[in-house]
XYZ file of C-alpha atoms in Angstrom:
423
model
C -2.446 -53.530 -100.997
C -5.324 -51.465 -99.232
C -7.703 -54.333 -99.974
C -5.366 -56.808 -98.305
C -5.091 -54.599 -95.155
C -8.871 -54.070 -95.062
C -9.377 -57.851 -95.402
C -6.910 -58.549 -92.689
C -8.603 -56.071 -90.375
C -11.998 -57.538 -90.959
C -10.686 -61.015 -90.221
C -9.080 -59.691 -87.012
C -12.368 -57.912 -85.900
C -14.449 -61.034 -86.620
C -12.049 -63.202 -84.764
C -12.004 -60.871 -81.659
C -15.793 -60.637 -81.796
C -16.130 -64.393 -82.000
C -13.830 -64.768 -79.047
C -15.767 -62.243 -77.047
C -19.019 -64.025 -77.869
C -17.486 -67.296 -76.894
C -16.178 -65.838 -73.526
C -19.624 -64.263 -72.879
C -21.331 -67.695 -73.366
C -18.962 -69.330 -70.967
C -19.572 -66.488 -68.342
C -22.691 -66.410 -66.294
C -24.026 -62.890 -66.735
C -26.045 -63.164 -63.587
C -22.785 -63.437 -61.638
C -21.595 -59.971 -62.657
C -21.584 -57.672 -59.659
C -21.208 -53.906 -59.132
C -17.818 -52.473 -58.382
C -16.814 -53.281 -54.730
C -19.770 -55.552 -54.246
C -19.182 -58.347 -51.638
C -20.810 -61.509 -52.833
C -22.373 -63.888 -50.304
C -21.388 -66.081 -48.511
C -18.719 -63.521 -47.568
C -20.146 -60.995 -45.285
C -20.049 -57.312 -46.072
C -17.239 -55.425 -44.430
C -18.263 -53.636 -41.301
C -15.871 -51.819 -39.009
C -14.990 -53.432 -35.792
C -13.766 -52.004 -32.569
C -11.507 -49.001 -33.113
C -11.494 -49.444 -36.856
C -12.190 -46.852 -39.600
C -15.852 -45.726 -39.763
C -17.782 -43.000 -41.688
C -16.252 -44.006 -45.009
C -18.488 -43.646 -48.154
C -21.635 -45.193 -46.640
C -23.680 -43.451 -49.329
C -22.130 -45.481 -52.111
C -23.223 -48.826 -53.626
C -26.573 -50.359 -54.311
C -29.304 -49.842 -51.666
C -29.565 -52.880 -49.516
C -30.666 -52.853 -45.915
C -27.627 -51.565 -43.960
C -25.323 -52.394 -46.996
C -25.866 -56.141 -46.409
C -24.993 -58.466 -49.329
C -27.669 -58.784 -51.892
C -28.683 -62.256 -52.511
C -31.304 -63.384 -55.124
C -32.966 -65.808 -52.571
C -36.041 -66.363 -54.795
C -33.972 -66.476 -57.962
C -30.611 -67.910 -58.867
C -29.452 -68.106 -55.246
C -32.127 -70.543 -54.146
C -29.685 -72.846 -52.374
C -27.750 -70.197 -50.515
C -28.038 -70.512 -46.751
C -28.440 -67.654 -44.343
C -29.369 -66.885 -40.668
C -31.361 -63.717 -40.954
C -32.767 -62.218 -44.116
C -34.411 -58.909 -44.982
C -37.253 -59.364 -47.372
C -39.470 -56.809 -49.031
C -43.191 -57.240 -49.548
C -44.234 -54.247 -51.744
C -47.988 -54.528 -51.321
C -50.496 -51.709 -50.393
C -53.681 -52.608 -52.035
C -55.321 -53.505 -48.681
C -55.113 -50.060 -47.193
C -58.093 -47.991 -46.232
C -56.632 -44.391 -46.192
C -53.387 -43.360 -47.897
C -51.636 -45.814 -50.212
C -47.977 -45.817 -51.036
C -46.548 -48.541 -48.747
C -45.577 -50.512 -51.871
C -42.520 -48.264 -51.855
C -41.878 -49.020 -48.166
C -39.129 -51.635 -48.874
C -37.144 -49.229 -51.056
C -37.542 -46.362 -48.661
C -36.516 -48.368 -45.485
C -33.396 -49.550 -47.281
C -32.572 -45.964 -48.278
C -33.170 -44.912 -44.663
C -30.828 -47.647 -43.461
C -27.739 -46.393 -45.280
C -26.287 -44.677 -42.306
C -27.034 -47.400 -39.884
C -23.393 -48.381 -39.793
C -21.945 -44.982 -40.426
C -19.981 -45.127 -37.123
C -19.936 -48.983 -36.881
C -22.797 -51.304 -35.954
C -22.179 -51.717 -32.233
C -25.385 -51.391 -30.241
C -24.381 -49.662 -26.945
C -27.411 -50.423 -24.850
C -27.613 -54.170 -25.891
C -23.784 -54.579 -25.972
C -23.791 -56.301 -29.342
C -22.769 -55.680 -32.885
C -25.364 -57.650 -34.815
C -23.337 -57.283 -38.081
C -20.379 -58.976 -36.398
C -22.108 -61.565 -34.258
C -21.149 -64.577 -36.316
C -24.423 -64.774 -38.244
C -25.014 -64.676 -42.022
C -27.136 -61.669 -42.645
C -28.445 -60.914 -46.224
C -30.863 -58.855 -48.105
C -33.055 -60.993 -50.295
C -34.639 -58.183 -52.225
C -38.291 -58.088 -52.784
C -41.058 -60.769 -53.274
C -42.472 -60.241 -56.804
C -46.026 -59.087 -55.891
C -48.804 -58.287 -58.431
C -50.600 -54.920 -57.835
C -53.709 -56.198 -59.775
C -55.070 -59.050 -57.750
C -54.986 -59.167 -53.980
C -55.816 -62.848 -53.748
C -52.795 -63.690 -55.913
C -50.569 -61.153 -54.207
C -51.318 -62.544 -50.707
C -50.477 -66.091 -51.947
C -47.192 -64.802 -53.495
C -46.177 -63.284 -50.211
C -47.008 -66.411 -48.318
C -45.071 -68.639 -50.823
C -42.032 -66.377 -50.953
C -41.682 -66.049 -47.225
C -42.203 -69.798 -46.667
C -39.659 -70.669 -49.233
C -37.000 -68.825 -47.377
C -38.285 -69.861 -43.906
C -37.734 -73.477 -44.685
C -34.197 -72.999 -46.098
C -31.363 -74.450 -44.003
C -29.611 -71.986 -41.797
C -25.924 -71.090 -42.278
C -25.000 -71.390 -38.651
C -25.790 -74.159 -36.173
C -27.636 -73.556 -32.996
C -24.575 -74.298 -30.779
C -24.714 -74.945 -27.026
C -26.438 -73.349 -24.081
C -24.253 -70.715 -22.552
C -25.206 -71.661 -19.073
C -25.232 -75.418 -19.047
C -23.045 -76.144 -22.056
C -25.496 -78.563 -23.347
C -26.617 -78.596 -27.001
C -29.523 -76.416 -27.922
C -32.448 -78.001 -29.733
C -34.872 -76.092 -32.067
C -37.968 -74.473 -30.514
C -40.041 -74.958 -33.739
C -43.057 -77.270 -33.961
C -41.424 -79.230 -36.784
C -38.209 -79.767 -34.803
C -36.070 -77.939 -37.398
C -33.752 -74.996 -37.015
C -35.201 -72.215 -39.235
C -33.691 -68.992 -40.343
C -35.465 -65.744 -39.354
C -37.083 -63.362 -41.873
C -37.503 -59.640 -41.265
C -40.095 -58.405 -43.709
C -40.238 -54.871 -45.026
C -43.808 -53.889 -45.825
C -46.017 -53.145 -47.461
C -49.336 -52.476 -45.723
C -50.324 -54.505 -42.704
C -52.421 -56.912 -44.800
C -49.111 -58.804 -45.429
C -49.076 -60.144 -41.907
C -51.850 -62.713 -42.684
C -49.857 -64.575 -45.362
C -46.669 -64.174 -43.170
C -48.439 -65.828 -40.228
C -49.682 -68.498 -42.405
C -45.998 -69.154 -43.429
C -44.813 -69.043 -39.745
C -47.525 -71.615 -38.876
C -46.001 -74.132 -41.250
C -42.823 -74.206 -39.050
C -43.924 -73.177 -35.563
C -47.625 -73.946 -35.415
C -49.709 -71.499 -33.393
C -47.490 -68.546 -32.463
C -47.584 -65.783 -29.963
C -47.722 -62.302 -31.398
C -46.418 -58.953 -30.154
C -48.030 -56.240 -32.227
C -47.126 -52.485 -32.086
C -49.777 -50.400 -33.800
C -52.069 -47.526 -33.170
C -55.012 -49.730 -34.454
C -56.458 -53.015 -33.321
C -56.445 -54.750 -36.765
C -58.774 -57.434 -35.369
C -61.965 -55.771 -36.686
C -64.691 -57.909 -38.103
C -64.891 -57.550 -41.877
C -68.526 -56.437 -41.780
C -67.429 -53.606 -39.419
C -64.121 -52.522 -41.075
C -64.959 -51.874 -44.724
C -68.132 -53.723 -44.820
C -66.727 -56.624 -46.800
C -68.276 -55.849 -50.215
C -66.541 -58.870 -51.569
C -64.760 -61.973 -50.179
C -61.430 -60.630 -51.056
C -62.113 -57.130 -49.841
C -62.887 -58.693 -46.487
C -59.096 -59.196 -46.019
C -57.459 -55.926 -45.591
C -54.977 -53.974 -43.165
C -57.694 -53.722 -40.535
C -58.984 -57.240 -40.544
C -55.946 -59.537 -41.071
C -55.650 -60.430 -37.327
C -59.340 -61.350 -37.205
C -58.679 -63.779 -39.954
C -55.432 -65.079 -38.465
C -57.435 -65.846 -35.227
C -60.189 -67.538 -37.197
C -57.624 -69.634 -38.984
C -56.038 -70.792 -35.685
C -52.704 -69.100 -36.473
C -52.396 -67.268 -33.170
C -51.885 -68.944 -29.886
C -54.755 -67.736 -27.704
C -53.538 -66.465 -24.315
C -50.030 -65.062 -25.116
C -50.250 -62.316 -27.629
C -50.067 -58.546 -26.900
C -51.024 -55.581 -28.985
C -49.862 -52.265 -27.799
C -52.619 -50.005 -28.858
C -52.540 -46.305 -28.370
C -56.233 -45.572 -27.670
C -57.756 -42.493 -26.124
C -61.268 -43.852 -26.142
C -61.538 -45.977 -22.963
C -60.619 -44.239 -19.682
C -60.059 -47.686 -18.090
C -57.644 -49.830 -20.092
C -58.476 -53.527 -19.770
C -56.246 -55.595 -17.496
C -53.741 -57.983 -18.930
C -54.911 -61.582 -18.901
C -53.117 -64.734 -20.124
C -53.474 -64.133 -23.801
C -51.234 -65.153 -26.657
C -51.430 -61.886 -28.543
C -50.555 -58.453 -27.246
C -51.064 -55.076 -28.899
C -48.853 -52.156 -27.947
C -49.366 -48.452 -28.693
C -53.022 -48.554 -29.263
C -54.815 -45.253 -29.626
C -57.400 -45.680 -32.265
C -61.017 -44.712 -32.100
C -63.602 -47.443 -32.338
C -67.040 -48.108 -33.727
C -67.901 -48.810 -30.019
C -67.011 -51.118 -27.066
C -67.935 -54.145 -29.254
C -64.598 -53.625 -31.128
C -62.772 -54.331 -27.809
C -64.989 -57.336 -27.135
C -64.084 -58.681 -30.587
C -60.373 -58.043 -29.933
C -60.642 -60.046 -26.667
C -62.276 -62.820 -28.568
C -59.431 -62.788 -31.069
C -57.023 -63.599 -28.320
C -55.231 -60.260 -27.705
C -54.326 -58.160 -24.792
C -53.905 -54.401 -25.138
C -51.425 -51.896 -23.946
C -52.690 -48.396 -24.645
C -50.260 -45.705 -25.879
C -51.064 -43.378 -23.038
C -50.186 -46.003 -20.434
C -46.605 -44.887 -21.032
C -47.487 -41.717 -19.027
C -48.286 -43.818 -15.966
C -46.242 -46.955 -15.997
C -43.459 -45.781 -18.328
C -41.350 -47.935 -20.699
C -40.389 -50.286 -17.933
C -43.901 -51.037 -17.083
C -44.764 -51.774 -20.686
C -41.838 -54.027 -21.066
C -42.836 -55.850 -17.797
C -46.385 -56.373 -19.206
C -45.138 -57.705 -22.511
C -42.612 -60.194 -20.932
C -45.124 -61.498 -18.431
C -47.762 -62.120 -21.242
C -45.319 -63.744 -23.806
C -42.915 -65.526 -21.430
C -40.254 -67.720 -23.068
C -42.528 -68.913 -25.888
C -41.592 -68.463 -29.579
C -43.096 -65.088 -30.645
C -43.642 -63.215 -33.921
C -43.125 -59.469 -33.830
C -45.167 -57.045 -36.048
C -44.454 -53.344 -35.987
C -46.689 -50.682 -37.616
C -44.673 -47.549 -38.099
C -47.826 -45.735 -37.041
C -47.164 -46.826 -33.430
C -44.758 -44.010 -33.459
C -46.264 -40.503 -33.334
C -46.495 -38.781 -36.713
C -44.286 -36.011 -35.230
C -41.453 -38.507 -35.505
C -42.825 -40.721 -38.454
C -45.304 -38.905 -40.607
C -45.019 -41.136 -43.707
C -47.723 -43.749 -43.055
C -51.117 -44.799 -44.262
C -53.269 -44.027 -41.269
C -51.461 -41.697 -38.970
C -52.773 -41.140 -35.418
C -51.528 -38.420 -33.086
C -50.683 -39.193 -29.395
C -48.148 -41.949 -30.089
C -44.832 -42.959 -28.785
C -41.744 -41.347 -29.756
C -39.014 -43.182 -31.728
C -36.763 -43.243 -28.636
C -39.593 -44.762 -26.491
C -40.335 -47.526 -29.048
C -36.626 -48.389 -29.443
C -36.315 -48.461 -25.627
C -39.319 -51.041 -25.404
C -37.836 -53.098 -28.195
C -34.534 -53.277 -26.402
C -36.614 -54.552 -23.413
C -37.492 -57.630 -25.404
C -33.926 -58.852 -25.125
C -33.790 -62.532 -24.451
C -37.282 -63.317 -26.066
C -37.344 -65.917 -28.896
C -38.411 -63.745 -31.808
C -38.833 -66.195 -34.645
C -39.409 -63.436 -37.275
C -40.595 -59.931 -37.606
C -41.910 -57.257 -39.935
C -42.366 -53.548 -40.126
C -45.248 -52.191 -42.139
C -47.145 -49.137 -43.444
C -44.092 -47.033 -44.375
C -45.214 -44.855 -47.243
C -42.288 -42.712 -48.264
C -44.231 -40.366 -50.427
C -45.516 -38.561 -47.330
C -42.157 -38.288 -45.658
C -40.071 -35.185 -45.046
C -37.012 -34.417 -47.223
C -35.002 -35.434 -44.186
C -36.412 -39.053 -44.447
C -37.582 -39.073 -40.807
C -39.975 -42.045 -41.237
C -37.664 -44.320 -43.240
C -34.815 -43.614 -40.810
C -37.021 -44.387 -37.926
C -38.103 -47.581 -39.525
C -34.552 -48.703 -40.133
C -33.523 -47.889 -36.579
C -36.361 -49.834 -35.203
C -35.284 -52.812 -37.246
C -31.706 -52.336 -36.026
C -32.971 -52.903 -32.481
C -34.947 -56.031 -33.580
C -31.889 -57.410 -35.444
C -29.784 -56.834 -32.302
C -32.186 -58.752 -29.974
C -32.324 -61.554 -32.573
C -28.510 -61.739 -32.829
C -28.290 -62.221 -28.967
C -30.768 -65.052 -28.689
C -30.736 -68.206 -30.729
C -33.915 -70.025 -31.486
C -33.068 -72.988 -29.381
C -33.570 -74.425 -25.798
C -31.283 -76.446 -23.725
C -31.843 -80.230 -23.625
C -33.337 -81.288 -20.313
């Protein structure tokens, strides 16, 4: 009798196990999601006007601002989107403090409270999370830490694959004339926008190579305390061909490769060296927040030759944020523009966790004000770099600042489609 019962139990267990295996084989394991996870293409739930806020924002997996996680470079290769956040965990091109490979994870953690009270941006009068666009977090590009040449190619290929994906939303019509908008890209296609989480600043060279494939030569707005247009024989001495490409020379190489449109780029440099900042000319690149020391005046001459104009950090004391915004808009105009933000453009009092900190920078509030002043510009894609969480405070000052800066960029993007009215 006991043998019969035991035999029956064994048969039952085997039958159940076989059924479970069969069910598992029919079920795609990759489609399993964490509890309460909202799978794309459905947007994450964000509170609207007068709805419940401040509810468990600390729970769930860490994506940027709790956006849906989409494996854009994996099983979700066919999923369309309008704006994607993409990590580039690379820091083997840095010259001082490493650690920016952990920047993407840190920025995502710092963004958890972005929508604590809802996502409505009061100064820009927009909620970018409820603006009708499909926003996703694509995770990180797989980047090797052992070979910079391979890593740079991985970043270019990963970014390019997403850049050339169809958008989820159509361009629509011009709000003034009612006429259909046409893409502003060089290839005539409507491309999604990528916001890249660095990573050290070397990543911008492969990102601009990717941008070139869709937009051709591009205008650049660059917020940084350093020029990053140094000649390789000056910055680091170029001991090898690969070492010549680093976070202080990538704009030099981008200029040499013809990726930047000469005459319309701005770099906000915060520099305390020259008592007489150079006047703005018709350049295609602009540096903002520059305050670096130099090897000598030849560095500025080389920067001029690379096609950049400069706004020094200390100019904010004389012309204010309004004057800086005016210079940027006059330089870039209505052309397509790429935006690159080094977290060290912010003073280390507000953002200490970075690879090459420089005192005398802008406050987080000042940079956010200037970014809001870019409202209406055609920002095709953007990045924030040099966030190295290991040097941050326990209060996560730097990662929160980085997330808030990207919130302003996202808001500007949400308000301005990448199209122009048909003549």
